[in-house]
Amino acid sequence: MPNSSIPVWAALIGSGLAGVLVAVQSRINGGLSQELGNGYVTAAVSFGSGLIVMCIAVLITRRGRSGLVRLRDEVRSRSLPVWTLFGGAGGAFFVLAQGLVTPIMGLALFTVGIVAGQVLGGLLLDRAGLGPGGRIDPTPMRVIGTVLAIVAVALSVGFGGVHGAWLMVFPVIIGVGVSAQSMVNGLVRAAAQSAVTSTFVNFVVGTAILAVMAVISVAVDGWPTAWPTAPYFYIGGVIGTLFIAVAAMLVRTAGVLLLSMSNVAGQLIASVVFEAGAPLAGGLTQGMIAGSAVALLAVVVAALPSRRRPTEG
């Protein structure tokens, strides 16, 4: 068990800090999308830059290269299902939403929707036993936390913080996909015995999906003519490599739900700060503040009980 020596509290803190990075990535990609006027190209650029980093990481690390061999053998022997290699799809659609949806609804509100999806997805995936840590039955507090996360979405919409309640559907669905991404990346990491390998596979799949979408978009709308010169617009993919690697390393220790809980806590705090100081849309509203506060409460409530031992089967 590669991560058995990592305390749960340390895994949660690490995941929370990774959540801050996710909010930074969302702000960067949302800003780049506004500059380019094309969310599809933005997502492809972000994921593509991350793939370049991971190609270098695999080349220079012996564990990364040997992990690819182990992964190939695990898939060939059918010890690892082929579908687990497609976790990058969840990350691809998350990055795509950063460019398409965040500039419209704002970073804080987008994060509230992601929270609800991650909490719900984490609860269901842990209960189904699909994660690398086995089945983790939901406790009453985890169920309450999930309900609170859904209430947070309702509050955000009810206070008029979003232009059309239907927009919240996208981050909620994508949040479920992010939980699934953490789950399958944990399985790939365990099979490859390398976080570098699992992150590399994630970026290969995600970049391929987004590249196809970007090509179609450019064929229809043309190539963006104004590219920003500030370097920070192009580091979203690099930040993504850190987040995905941390999630793959820690999901076995914390479980899908608690990993999602701590991660979104970091996302929420950072997104509210960004929306207050460097907003993508109209800045903070009562709905965003109320929704973010309740979503953060959901994280705390769901993480309160001591973690039950995973059960096999």
PDB file of C-alpha atoms in Angstrom:
ATOM      1  CA  MET A   1       0.000   0.000   0.000  1.00  0.00           C
ATOM      2  CA  PRO A   2       2.050   2.927  -1.262  1.00  0.00           C
ATOM      3  CA  ASN A   3       0.403   5.633   0.792  1.00  0.00           C
ATOM      4  CA  SER A   4      -0.330   3.783   4.044  1.00  0.00           C
ATOM      5  CA  SER A   5       2.315   5.828   5.908  1.00  0.00           C
ATOM      6  CA  ILE A   6       0.655   9.162   5.098  1.00  0.00           C
ATOM      7  CA  PRO A   7      -1.649  10.364   7.919  1.00  0.00           C
ATOM      8  CA  VAL A   8      -5.153  11.302   6.832  1.00  0.00           C
ATOM      9  CA  TRP A   9      -4.759  14.834   8.235  1.00  0.00           C
ATOM     10  CA  ALA A  10      -1.595  15.381   6.177  1.00  0.00           C
ATOM     11  CA  ALA A  11      -3.348  14.109   3.048  1.00  0.00           C
ATOM     12  CA  LEU A  12      -6.231  16.527   3.649  1.00  0.00           C
ATOM     13  CA  ILE A  13      -3.914  19.517   4.126  1.00  0.00           C
ATOM     14  CA  GLY A  14      -2.016  18.619   0.955  1.00  0.00           C
ATOM     15  CA  SER A  15      -5.247  18.290  -0.965  1.00  0.00           C
ATOM     16  CA  GLY A  16      -6.465  21.640   0.377  1.00  0.00           C
ATOM     17  CA  LEU A  17      -3.336  23.386  -0.871  1.00  0.00           C
ATOM     18  CA  ALA A  18      -3.821  21.683  -4.232  1.00  0.00           C
ATOM     19  CA  GLY A  19      -7.329  23.148  -4.245  1.00  0.00           C
ATOM     20  CA  VAL A  20      -5.871  26.636  -4.014  1.00  0.00           C
ATOM     21  CA  LEU A  21      -3.852  25.817  -7.128  1.00  0.00           C
ATOM     22  CA  VAL A  22      -7.038  24.723  -8.904  1.00  0.00           C
ATOM     23  CA  ALA A  23      -8.606  28.130  -8.198  1.00  0.00           C
ATOM     24  CA  VAL A  24      -5.461  29.809  -9.536  1.00  0.00           C
ATOM     25  CA  GLN A  25      -5.696  27.672 -12.678  1.00  0.00           C
ATOM     26  CA  SER A  26      -9.384  28.554 -13.115  1.00  0.00           C
ATOM     27  CA  ARG A  27      -8.596  32.265 -12.822  1.00  0.00           C
ATOM     28  CA  ILE A  28      -5.743  32.014 -15.330  1.00  0.00           C
ATOM     29  CA  ASN A  29      -7.704  29.989 -17.880  1.00  0.00           C
ATOM     30  CA  GLY A  30     -10.785  32.178 -17.491  1.00  0.00           C
ATOM     31  CA  GLY A  31      -8.661  35.256 -18.134  1.00  0.00           C
ATOM     32  CA  LEU A  32      -6.954  33.683 -21.138  1.00  0.00           C
ATOM     33  CA  SER A  33     -10.345  32.739 -22.584  1.00  0.00           C
ATOM     34  CA  GLN A  34     -11.481  36.356 -22.263  1.00  0.00           C
ATOM     35  CA  GLU A  35      -8.332  37.509 -24.054  1.00  0.00           C
ATOM     36  CA  LEU A  36      -8.572  34.966 -26.888  1.00  0.00           C
ATOM     37  CA  GLY A  37     -12.341  34.884 -27.219  1.00  0.00           C
ATOM     38  CA  ASN A  38     -12.186  31.092 -27.635  1.00  0.00           C
ATOM     39  CA  GLY A  39     -12.563  28.730 -24.676  1.00  0.00           C
ATOM     40  CA  TYR A  40     -11.731  25.646 -26.755  1.00  0.00           C
ATOM     41  CA  VAL A  41      -8.339  26.945 -27.820  1.00  0.00           C
ATOM     42  CA  THR A  42      -7.711  28.104 -24.252  1.00  0.00           C
ATOM     43  CA  ALA A  43      -8.370  24.617 -22.882  1.00  0.00           C
ATOM     44  CA  ALA A  44      -6.150  22.979 -25.513  1.00  0.00           C
ATOM     45  CA  VAL A  45      -3.302  25.402 -24.774  1.00  0.00           C
ATOM     46  CA  SER A  46      -3.623  24.805 -21.029  1.00  0.00           C
ATOM     47  CA  PHE A  47      -3.699  21.019 -21.244  1.00  0.00           C
ATOM     48  CA  GLY A  48      -1.059  20.997 -23.981  1.00  0.00           C
ATOM     49  CA  SER A  49       1.414  22.929 -21.834  1.00  0.00           C
ATOM     50  CA  GLY A  50       0.827  20.437 -19.046  1.00  0.00           C
ATOM     51  CA  LEU A  51       1.503  17.562 -21.445  1.00  0.00           C
ATOM     52  CA  ILE A  52       4.859  19.085 -22.403  1.00  0.00           C
ATOM     53  CA  VAL A  53       5.827  19.201 -18.721  1.00  0.00           C
ATOM     54  CA  MET A  54       4.762  15.602 -18.200  1.00  0.00           C
ATOM     55  CA  CYS A  55       6.646  14.380 -21.288  1.00  0.00           C
ATOM     56  CA  ILE A  56       9.811  15.858 -19.811  1.00  0.00           C
ATOM     57  CA  ALA A  57       9.024  14.355 -16.390  1.00  0.00           C
ATOM     58  CA  VAL A  58       8.585  10.867 -17.858  1.00  0.00           C
ATOM     59  CA  LEU A  59      11.808  11.149 -19.853  1.00  0.00           C
ATOM     60  CA  ILE A  60      13.973  12.240 -16.922  1.00  0.00           C
ATOM     61  CA  THR A  61      12.552   9.945 -14.218  1.00  0.00           C
ATOM     62  CA  ARG A  62      13.286   6.228 -14.176  1.00  0.00           C
ATOM     63  CA  ARG A  63      10.150   5.560 -12.134  1.00  0.00           C
ATOM     64  CA  GLY A  64       8.015   7.343 -14.714  1.00  0.00           C
ATOM     65  CA  ARG A  65       9.423   5.236 -17.560  1.00  0.00           C
ATOM     66  CA  SER A  66       9.177   1.973 -15.652  1.00  0.00           C
ATOM     67  CA  GLY A  67       5.645   2.942 -14.667  1.00  0.00           C
ATOM     68  CA  LEU A  68       4.630   2.981 -18.327  1.00  0.00           C
ATOM     69  CA  VAL A  69       5.934  -0.568 -18.709  1.00  0.00           C
ATOM     70  CA  ARG A  70       4.050  -1.726 -15.596  1.00  0.00           C
ATOM     71  CA  LEU A  71       0.911   0.005 -16.813  1.00  0.00           C
ATOM     72  CA  ARG A  72       1.145  -1.686 -20.206  1.00  0.00           C
ATOM     73  CA  ASP A  73       1.567  -5.079 -18.541  1.00  0.00           C
ATOM     74  CA  GLU A  74      -1.355  -4.457 -16.162  1.00  0.00           C
ATOM     75  CA  VAL A  75      -3.652  -3.539 -19.044  1.00  0.00           C
ATOM     76  CA  ARG A  76      -2.513  -6.459 -21.198  1.00  0.00           C
ATOM     77  CA  SER A  77      -3.131  -8.919 -18.349  1.00  0.00           C
ATOM     78  CA  ARG A  78      -6.520  -7.272 -17.738  1.00  0.00           C
ATOM     79  CA  SER A  79      -5.604  -6.596 -14.136  1.00  0.00           C
ATOM     80  CA  LEU A  80      -6.346  -2.950 -14.852  1.00  0.00           C
ATOM     81  CA  PRO A  81      -9.460  -2.159 -16.919  1.00  0.00           C
ATOM     82  CA  VAL A  82      -8.829  -0.073 -20.036  1.00  0.00           C
ATOM     83  CA  TRP A  83     -11.485   2.469 -18.997  1.00  0.00           C
ATOM     84  CA  THR A  84      -9.323   3.590 -16.065  1.00  0.00           C
ATOM     85  CA  LEU A  85      -6.904   5.169 -18.543  1.00  0.00           C
ATOM     86  CA  PHE A  86      -9.484   7.792 -19.535  1.00  0.00           C
ATOM     87  CA  GLY A  87      -9.472   9.866 -16.362  1.00  0.00           C
ATOM     88  CA  GLY A  88      -8.054  12.714 -18.433  1.00  0.00           C
ATOM     89  CA  ALA A  89     -11.519  13.239 -19.908  1.00  0.00           C
ATOM     90  CA  GLY A  90     -12.722  14.587 -16.546  1.00  0.00           C
ATOM     91  CA  GLY A  91      -9.832  17.019 -16.380  1.00  0.00           C
ATOM     92  CA  ALA A  92     -10.310  18.038 -20.005  1.00  0.00           C
ATOM     93  CA  PHE A  93     -13.925  19.051 -19.485  1.00  0.00           C
ATOM     94  CA  PHE A  94     -13.031  20.816 -16.243  1.00  0.00           C
ATOM     95  CA  VAL A  95     -10.422  22.944 -17.997  1.00  0.00           C
ATOM     96  CA  LEU A  96     -12.833  23.544 -20.874  1.00  0.00           C
ATOM     97  CA  ALA A  97     -15.452  24.795 -18.420  1.00  0.00           C
ATOM     98  CA  GLN A  98     -12.877  27.135 -16.881  1.00  0.00           C
ATOM     99  CA  GLY A  99     -12.593  28.874 -20.222  1.00  0.00           C
ATOM    100  CA  LEU A 100     -16.248  28.719 -21.314  1.00  0.00           C
ATOM    101  CA  VAL A 101     -18.278  29.090 -18.126  1.00  0.00           C
ATOM    102  CA  THR A 102     -16.083  30.897 -15.581  1.00  0.00           C
ATOM    103  CA  PRO A 103     -15.962  34.217 -17.511  1.00  0.00           C
ATOM    104  CA  ILE A 104     -19.785  34.234 -17.560  1.00  0.00           C
ATOM    105  CA  MET A 105     -20.663  33.261 -13.994  1.00  0.00           C
ATOM    106  CA  GLY A 106     -17.511  34.253 -12.097  1.00  0.00           C
ATOM    107  CA  LEU A 107     -14.947  32.105 -10.307  1.00  0.00           C
ATOM    108  CA  ALA A 108     -16.682  31.875  -6.906  1.00  0.00           C
ATOM    109  CA  LEU A 109     -20.031  30.768  -8.314  1.00  0.00           C
ATOM    110  CA  PHE A 110     -18.352  28.311 -10.705  1.00  0.00           C
ATOM    111  CA  THR A 111     -16.490  26.809  -7.746  1.00  0.00           C
ATOM    112  CA  VAL A 112     -19.708  26.395  -5.730  1.00  0.00           C
ATOM    113  CA  GLY A 113     -21.135  24.295  -8.579  1.00  0.00           C
ATOM    114  CA  ILE A 114     -17.930  22.267  -8.809  1.00  0.00           C
ATOM    115  CA  VAL A 115     -18.110  21.682  -5.043  1.00  0.00           C
ATOM    116  CA  ALA A 116     -21.619  20.258  -5.239  1.00  0.00           C
ATOM    117  CA  GLY A 117     -20.595  17.915  -8.038  1.00  0.00           C
ATOM    118  CA  GLN A 118     -17.421  16.762  -6.299  1.00  0.00           C
ATOM    119  CA  VAL A 119     -19.187  16.136  -3.006  1.00  0.00           C
ATOM    120  CA  LEU A 120     -21.987  14.176  -4.652  1.00  0.00           C
ATOM    121  CA  GLY A 121     -19.610  12.269  -6.920  1.00  0.00           C
ATOM    122  CA  GLY A 122     -17.227  11.484  -4.071  1.00  0.00           C
ATOM    123  CA  LEU A 123     -20.035  10.135  -1.891  1.00  0.00           C
ATOM    124  CA  LEU A 124     -21.369   7.852  -4.640  1.00  0.00           C
ATOM    125  CA  LEU A 125     -17.954   6.632  -5.818  1.00  0.00           C
ATOM    126  CA  ASP A 126     -16.766   5.830  -2.292  1.00  0.00           C
ATOM    127  CA  ARG A 127     -20.007   3.950  -1.606  1.00  0.00           C
ATOM    128  CA  ALA A 128     -19.671   1.982  -4.841  1.00  0.00           C
ATOM    129  CA  GLY A 129     -16.127   0.964  -3.894  1.00  0.00           C
ATOM    130  CA  LEU A 130     -14.673   2.042  -7.223  1.00  0.00           C
ATOM    131  CA  GLY A 131     -11.714   3.893  -5.712  1.00  0.00           C
ATOM    132  CA  PRO A 132      -8.316   2.368  -4.881  1.00  0.00           C
ATOM    133  CA  GLY A 133      -9.102   2.421  -1.153  1.00  0.00           C
ATOM    134  CA  GLY A 134     -12.088   0.098  -1.470  1.00  0.00           C
ATOM    135  CA  ARG A 135     -15.671   0.772  -0.389  1.00  0.00           C
ATOM    136  CA  ILE A 136     -16.243   3.537   2.158  1.00  0.00           C
ATOM    137  CA  ASP A 137     -19.802   3.619   3.461  1.00  0.00           C
ATOM    138  CA  PRO A 138     -21.386   7.069   3.859  1.00  0.00           C
ATOM    139  CA  THR A 139     -21.809   8.324   7.409  1.00  0.00           C
ATOM    140  CA  PRO A 140     -24.748  10.520   8.422  1.00  0.00           C
ATOM    141  CA  MET A 141     -22.449  13.562   8.535  1.00  0.00           C
ATOM    142  CA  ARG A 142     -21.215  12.901   5.011  1.00  0.00           C
ATOM    143  CA  VAL A 143     -24.774  12.709   3.778  1.00  0.00           C
ATOM    144  CA  ILE A 144     -25.562  15.992   5.552  1.00  0.00           C
ATOM    145  CA  GLY A 145     -22.483  17.549   3.960  1.00  0.00           C
ATOM    146  CA  THR A 146     -23.675  16.463   0.533  1.00  0.00           C
ATOM    147  CA  VAL A 147     -27.110  17.973   1.150  1.00  0.00           C
ATOM    148  CA  LEU A 148     -25.496  21.225   2.311  1.00  0.00           C
ATOM    149  CA  ALA A 149     -23.421  21.380  -0.876  1.00  0.00           C
ATOM    150  CA  ILE A 150     -26.619  21.135  -2.921  1.00  0.00           C
ATOM    151  CA  VAL A 151     -28.214  23.827  -0.724  1.00  0.00           C
ATOM    152  CA  ALA A 152     -25.196  26.023  -1.479  1.00  0.00           C
ATOM    153  CA  VAL A 153     -26.002  25.824  -5.188  1.00  0.00           C
ATOM    154  CA  ALA A 154     -29.643  26.670  -4.513  1.00  0.00           C
ATOM    155  CA  LEU A 155     -28.630  29.686  -2.418  1.00  0.00           C
ATOM    156  CA  SER A 156     -26.261  30.927  -5.088  1.00  0.00           C
ATOM    157  CA  VAL A 157     -28.985  30.737  -7.731  1.00  0.00           C
ATOM    158  CA  GLY A 158     -31.752  31.981  -5.448  1.00  0.00           C
ATOM    159  CA  PHE A 159     -29.896  35.190  -4.620  1.00  0.00           C
ATOM    160  CA  GLY A 160     -29.549  35.980  -8.311  1.00  0.00           C
ATOM    161  CA  GLY A 161     -25.855  35.296  -8.505  1.00  0.00           C
ATOM    162  CA  VAL A 162     -26.043  33.589 -11.901  1.00  0.00           C
ATOM    163  CA  HIS A 163     -27.423  34.646 -15.275  1.00  0.00           C
ATOM    164  CA  GLY A 164     -29.800  31.716 -15.717  1.00  0.00           C
ATOM    165  CA  ALA A 165     -30.009  28.881 -13.216  1.00  0.00           C
ATOM    166  CA  TRP A 166     -29.344  26.353 -15.982  1.00  0.00           C
ATOM    167  CA  LEU A 167     -25.711  27.455 -16.114  1.00  0.00           C
ATOM    168  CA  MET A 168     -25.095  25.832 -12.723  1.00  0.00           C
ATOM    169  CA  VAL A 169     -25.798  22.430 -14.260  1.00  0.00           C
ATOM    170  CA  PHE A 170     -22.443  22.488 -16.064  1.00  0.00           C
ATOM    171  CA  PRO A 171     -20.082  22.915 -13.087  1.00  0.00           C
ATOM    172  CA  VAL A 172     -22.118  20.404 -11.039  1.00  0.00           C
ATOM    173  CA  ILE A 173     -21.809  17.702 -13.710  1.00  0.00           C
ATOM    174  CA  ILE A 174     -18.145  18.527 -14.250  1.00  0.00           C
ATOM    175  CA  GLY A 175     -17.552  18.332 -10.487  1.00  0.00           C
ATOM    176  CA  VAL A 176     -18.780  14.739 -10.551  1.00  0.00           C
ATOM    177  CA  GLY A 177     -16.311  14.121 -13.374  1.00  0.00           C
ATOM    178  CA  VAL A 178     -13.473  15.600 -11.320  1.00  0.00           C
ATOM    179  CA  SER A 179     -14.221  13.145  -8.494  1.00  0.00           C
ATOM    180  CA  ALA A 180     -14.180  10.298 -11.005  1.00  0.00           C
ATOM    181  CA  GLN A 181     -10.898  11.614 -12.383  1.00  0.00           C
ATOM    182  CA  SER A 182      -9.266  11.434  -8.944  1.00  0.00           C
ATOM    183  CA  MET A 183     -10.613   7.914  -8.506  1.00  0.00           C
ATOM    184  CA  VAL A 184      -9.326   6.451 -11.779  1.00  0.00           C
ATOM    185  CA  ASN A 185      -6.023   8.320 -11.561  1.00  0.00           C
ATOM    186  CA  GLY A 186      -5.513   6.702  -8.163  1.00  0.00           C
ATOM    187  CA  LEU A 187      -6.102   3.284  -9.717  1.00  0.00           C
ATOM    188  CA  VAL A 188      -3.651   4.021 -12.539  1.00  0.00           C
ATOM    189  CA  ARG A 189      -1.065   5.291 -10.079  1.00  0.00           C
ATOM    190  CA  ALA A 190      -1.374   2.138  -7.982  1.00  0.00           C
ATOM    191  CA  ALA A 191      -0.939  -0.058 -11.072  1.00  0.00           C
ATOM    192  CA  ALA A 192       2.007   1.927 -12.423  1.00  0.00           C
ATOM    193  CA  GLN A 193       3.477   2.601  -8.960  1.00  0.00           C
ATOM    194  CA  SER A 194       4.199   6.116 -10.198  1.00  0.00           C
ATOM    195  CA  ALA A 195       2.284   9.389  -9.888  1.00  0.00           C
ATOM    196  CA  VAL A 196       4.327  10.723 -12.818  1.00  0.00           C
ATOM    197  CA  THR A 197       3.027   7.942 -15.064  1.00  0.00           C
ATOM    198  CA  SER A 198      -0.614   8.383 -14.051  1.00  0.00           C
ATOM    199  CA  THR A 199      -0.414  12.154 -14.540  1.00  0.00           C
ATOM    200  CA  PHE A 200       1.241  11.699 -17.944  1.00  0.00           C
ATOM    201  CA  VAL A 201      -1.530   9.357 -19.107  1.00  0.00           C
ATOM    202  CA  ASN A 202      -4.094  11.851 -17.844  1.00  0.00           C
ATOM    203  CA  PHE A 203      -2.620  14.667 -19.902  1.00  0.00           C
ATOM    204  CA  VAL A 204      -2.253  12.559 -23.042  1.00  0.00           C
ATOM    205  CA  VAL A 205      -5.952  11.691 -22.987  1.00  0.00           C
ATOM    206  CA  GLY A 206      -7.105  15.185 -22.019  1.00  0.00           C
ATOM    207  CA  THR A 207      -4.944  16.928 -24.606  1.00  0.00           C
ATOM    208  CA  ALA A 208      -6.164  14.605 -27.370  1.00  0.00           C
ATOM    209  CA  ILE A 209      -9.812  15.360 -26.545  1.00  0.00           C
ATOM    210  CA  LEU A 210      -9.295  19.108 -26.315  1.00  0.00           C
ATOM    211  CA  ALA A 211      -7.129  19.273 -29.439  1.00  0.00           C
ATOM    212  CA  VAL A 212      -9.949  17.777 -31.512  1.00  0.00           C
ATOM    213  CA  MET A 213     -12.422  20.282 -30.049  1.00  0.00           C
ATOM    214  CA  ALA A 214     -10.032  23.187 -30.665  1.00  0.00           C
ATOM    215  CA  VAL A 215      -9.469  22.182 -34.301  1.00  0.00           C
ATOM    216  CA  ILE A 216     -13.222  22.081 -34.900  1.00  0.00           C
ATOM    217  CA  SER A 217     -13.663  25.458 -33.190  1.00  0.00           C
ATOM    218  CA  VAL A 218     -10.897  27.085 -35.220  1.00  0.00           C
ATOM    219  CA  ALA A 219     -12.340  25.624 -38.438  1.00  0.00           C
ATOM    220  CA  VAL A 220     -15.675  27.269 -37.626  1.00  0.00           C
ATOM    221  CA  ASP A 221     -14.635  30.557 -35.983  1.00  0.00           C
ATOM    222  CA  GLY A 222     -11.049  31.082 -37.137  1.00  0.00           C
ATOM    223  CA  TRP A 223      -7.767  31.342 -35.259  1.00  0.00           C
ATOM    224  CA  PRO A 224      -7.597  33.837 -32.347  1.00  0.00           C
ATOM    225  CA  THR A 225      -5.883  37.020 -33.508  1.00  0.00           C
ATOM    226  CA  ALA A 226      -4.941  38.611 -30.167  1.00  0.00           C
ATOM    227  CA  TRP A 227      -2.678  36.550 -27.895  1.00  0.00           C
ATOM    228  CA  PRO A 228      -1.728  38.072 -24.511  1.00  0.00           C
ATOM    229  CA  THR A 229       1.979  38.558 -23.891  1.00  0.00           C
ATOM    230  CA  ALA A 230       1.968  38.092 -20.097  1.00  0.00           C
ATOM    231  CA  PRO A 231       3.627  34.708 -19.341  1.00  0.00           C
ATOM    232  CA  TYR A 232       1.250  33.817 -16.505  1.00  0.00           C
ATOM    233  CA  PHE A 233      -1.590  33.273 -18.976  1.00  0.00           C
ATOM    234  CA  TYR A 234       0.164  30.114 -20.180  1.00  0.00           C
ATOM    235  CA  ILE A 235       0.996  28.296 -16.932  1.00  0.00           C
ATOM    236  CA  GLY A 236      -2.466  26.831 -16.293  1.00  0.00           C
ATOM    237  CA  GLY A 237      -1.392  23.421 -17.560  1.00  0.00           C
ATOM    238  CA  VAL A 238       1.700  23.381 -15.342  1.00  0.00           C
ATOM    239  CA  ILE A 239      -0.500  24.054 -12.320  1.00  0.00           C
ATOM    240  CA  GLY A 240      -2.801  21.251 -13.452  1.00  0.00           C
ATOM    241  CA  THR A 241       0.059  18.739 -13.403  1.00  0.00           C
ATOM    242  CA  LEU A 242       0.651  19.484  -9.725  1.00  0.00           C
ATOM    243  CA  PHE A 243      -3.014  19.132  -8.787  1.00  0.00           C
ATOM    244  CA  ILE A 244      -3.504  15.830 -10.629  1.00  0.00           C
ATOM    245  CA  ALA A 245      -0.294  14.330  -9.244  1.00  0.00           C
ATOM    246  CA  VAL A 246      -1.250  15.267  -5.663  1.00  0.00           C
ATOM    247  CA  ALA A 247      -4.752  13.823  -6.072  1.00  0.00           C
ATOM    248  CA  ALA A 248      -3.386  10.553  -7.474  1.00  0.00           C
ATOM    249  CA  MET A 249      -0.950  10.227  -4.562  1.00  0.00           C
ATOM    250  CA  LEU A 250      -3.451  10.984  -1.802  1.00  0.00           C
ATOM    251  CA  VAL A 251      -6.756   9.431  -2.926  1.00  0.00           C
ATOM    252  CA  ARG A 252      -5.925   6.016  -1.409  1.00  0.00           C
ATOM    253  CA  THR A 253      -5.253   7.574   1.985  1.00  0.00           C
ATOM    254  CA  ALA A 254      -8.165  10.015   2.161  1.00  0.00           C
ATOM    255  CA  GLY A 255     -10.799   8.327  -0.006  1.00  0.00           C
ATOM    256  CA  VAL A 256     -12.553  10.003  -2.911  1.00  0.00           C
ATOM    257  CA  LEU A 257     -15.004  11.991  -0.759  1.00  0.00           C
ATOM    258  CA  LEU A 258     -12.614  13.398   1.842  1.00  0.00           C
ATOM    259  CA  LEU A 259     -10.075  14.186  -0.863  1.00  0.00           C
ATOM    260  CA  SER A 260     -12.772  16.121  -2.706  1.00  0.00           C
ATOM    261  CA  MET A 261     -13.838  17.838   0.549  1.00  0.00           C
ATOM    262  CA  SER A 262     -10.418  19.201   1.420  1.00  0.00           C
ATOM    263  CA  ASN A 263      -9.667  20.104  -2.162  1.00  0.00           C
ATOM    264  CA  VAL A 264     -12.802  22.158  -2.613  1.00  0.00           C
ATOM    265  CA  ALA A 265     -12.213  23.923   0.703  1.00  0.00           C
ATOM    266  CA  GLY A 266      -9.008  25.305  -0.769  1.00  0.00           C
ATOM    267  CA  GLN A 267     -10.786  26.099  -4.035  1.00  0.00           C
ATOM    268  CA  LEU A 268     -13.597  27.982  -2.296  1.00  0.00           C
ATOM    269  CA  ILE A 269     -11.402  30.156  -0.120  1.00  0.00           C
ATOM    270  CA  ALA A 270      -9.106  31.071  -2.999  1.00  0.00           C
ATOM    271  CA  SER A 271     -11.955  31.645  -5.476  1.00  0.00           C
ATOM    272  CA  VAL A 272     -13.736  34.078  -3.161  1.00  0.00           C
ATOM    273  CA  VAL A 273     -10.476  35.996  -2.712  1.00  0.00           C
ATOM    274  CA  PHE A 274      -9.980  36.138  -6.489  1.00  0.00           C
ATOM    275  CA  GLU A 275     -13.567  37.170  -7.162  1.00  0.00           C
ATOM    276  CA  ALA A 276     -13.231  39.976  -4.627  1.00  0.00           C
ATOM    277  CA  GLY A 277      -9.867  41.255  -5.842  1.00  0.00           C
ATOM    278  CA  ALA A 278      -9.648  40.237  -9.521  1.00  0.00           C
ATOM    279  CA  PRO A 279     -13.145  39.278 -10.714  1.00  0.00           C
ATOM    280  CA  LEU A 280     -13.803  37.562 -14.021  1.00  0.00           C
ATOM    281  CA  ALA A 281     -17.482  38.529 -14.120  1.00  0.00           C
ATOM    282  CA  GLY A 282     -19.407  41.018 -11.960  1.00  0.00           C
ATOM    283  CA  GLY A 283     -17.534  40.475  -8.709  1.00  0.00           C
ATOM    284  CA  LEU A 284     -18.897  39.045  -5.480  1.00  0.00           C
ATOM    285  CA  THR A 285     -22.647  39.029  -4.883  1.00  0.00           C
ATOM    286  CA  GLN A 286     -24.749  38.048  -1.868  1.00  0.00           C
ATOM    287  CA  GLY A 287     -25.527  34.765  -3.579  1.00  0.00           C
ATOM    288  CA  MET A 288     -21.866  33.957  -4.163  1.00  0.00           C
ATOM    289  CA  ILE A 289     -20.924  34.766  -0.569  1.00  0.00           C
ATOM    290  CA  ALA A 290     -23.836  32.777   0.901  1.00  0.00           C
ATOM    291  CA  GLY A 291     -23.291  29.844  -1.435  1.00  0.00           C
ATOM    292  CA  SER A 292     -19.555  29.743  -0.805  1.00  0.00           C
ATOM    293  CA  ALA A 293     -20.051  29.874   2.965  1.00  0.00           C
ATOM    294  CA  VAL A 294     -22.560  27.013   2.941  1.00  0.00           C
ATOM    295  CA  ALA A 295     -20.377  24.991   0.566  1.00  0.00           C
ATOM    296  CA  LEU A 296     -17.433  25.450   2.923  1.00  0.00           C
ATOM    297  CA  LEU A 297     -19.656  24.353   5.821  1.00  0.00           C
ATOM    298  CA  ALA A 298     -20.529  21.255   3.784  1.00  0.00           C
ATOM    299  CA  VAL A 299     -16.834  20.448   3.528  1.00  0.00           C
ATOM    300  CA  VAL A 300     -16.341  20.797   7.280  1.00  0.00           C
ATOM    301  CA  VAL A 301     -19.436  18.772   8.183  1.00  0.00           C
ATOM    302  CA  ALA A 302     -18.628  15.912   5.832  1.00  0.00           C
ATOM    303  CA  ALA A 303     -15.053  15.717   7.135  1.00  0.00           C
ATOM    304  CA  LEU A 304     -15.990  15.770  10.861  1.00  0.00           C
ATOM    305  CA  PRO A 305     -16.393  12.027  11.563  1.00  0.00           C
ATOM    306  CA  SER A 306     -13.371   9.811  11.860  1.00  0.00           C
ATOM    307  CA  ARG A 307     -12.747   7.954   8.635  1.00  0.00           C
ATOM    308  CA  ARG A 308     -14.122   4.440   8.568  1.00  0.00           C
ATOM    309  CA  ARG A 309     -11.956   1.607   7.407  1.00  0.00           C
ATOM    310  CA  PRO A 310     -12.470   0.783   3.741  1.00  0.00           C
ATOM    311  CA  THR A 311     -14.248  -2.536   3.274  1.00  0.00           C
ATOM    312  CA  GLU A 312     -13.394  -4.909   0.483  1.00  0.00           C
ATOM    313  CA  GLY A 313     -15.922  -5.988  -2.085  1.00  0.00           C
TER     314      GLY A 313
END
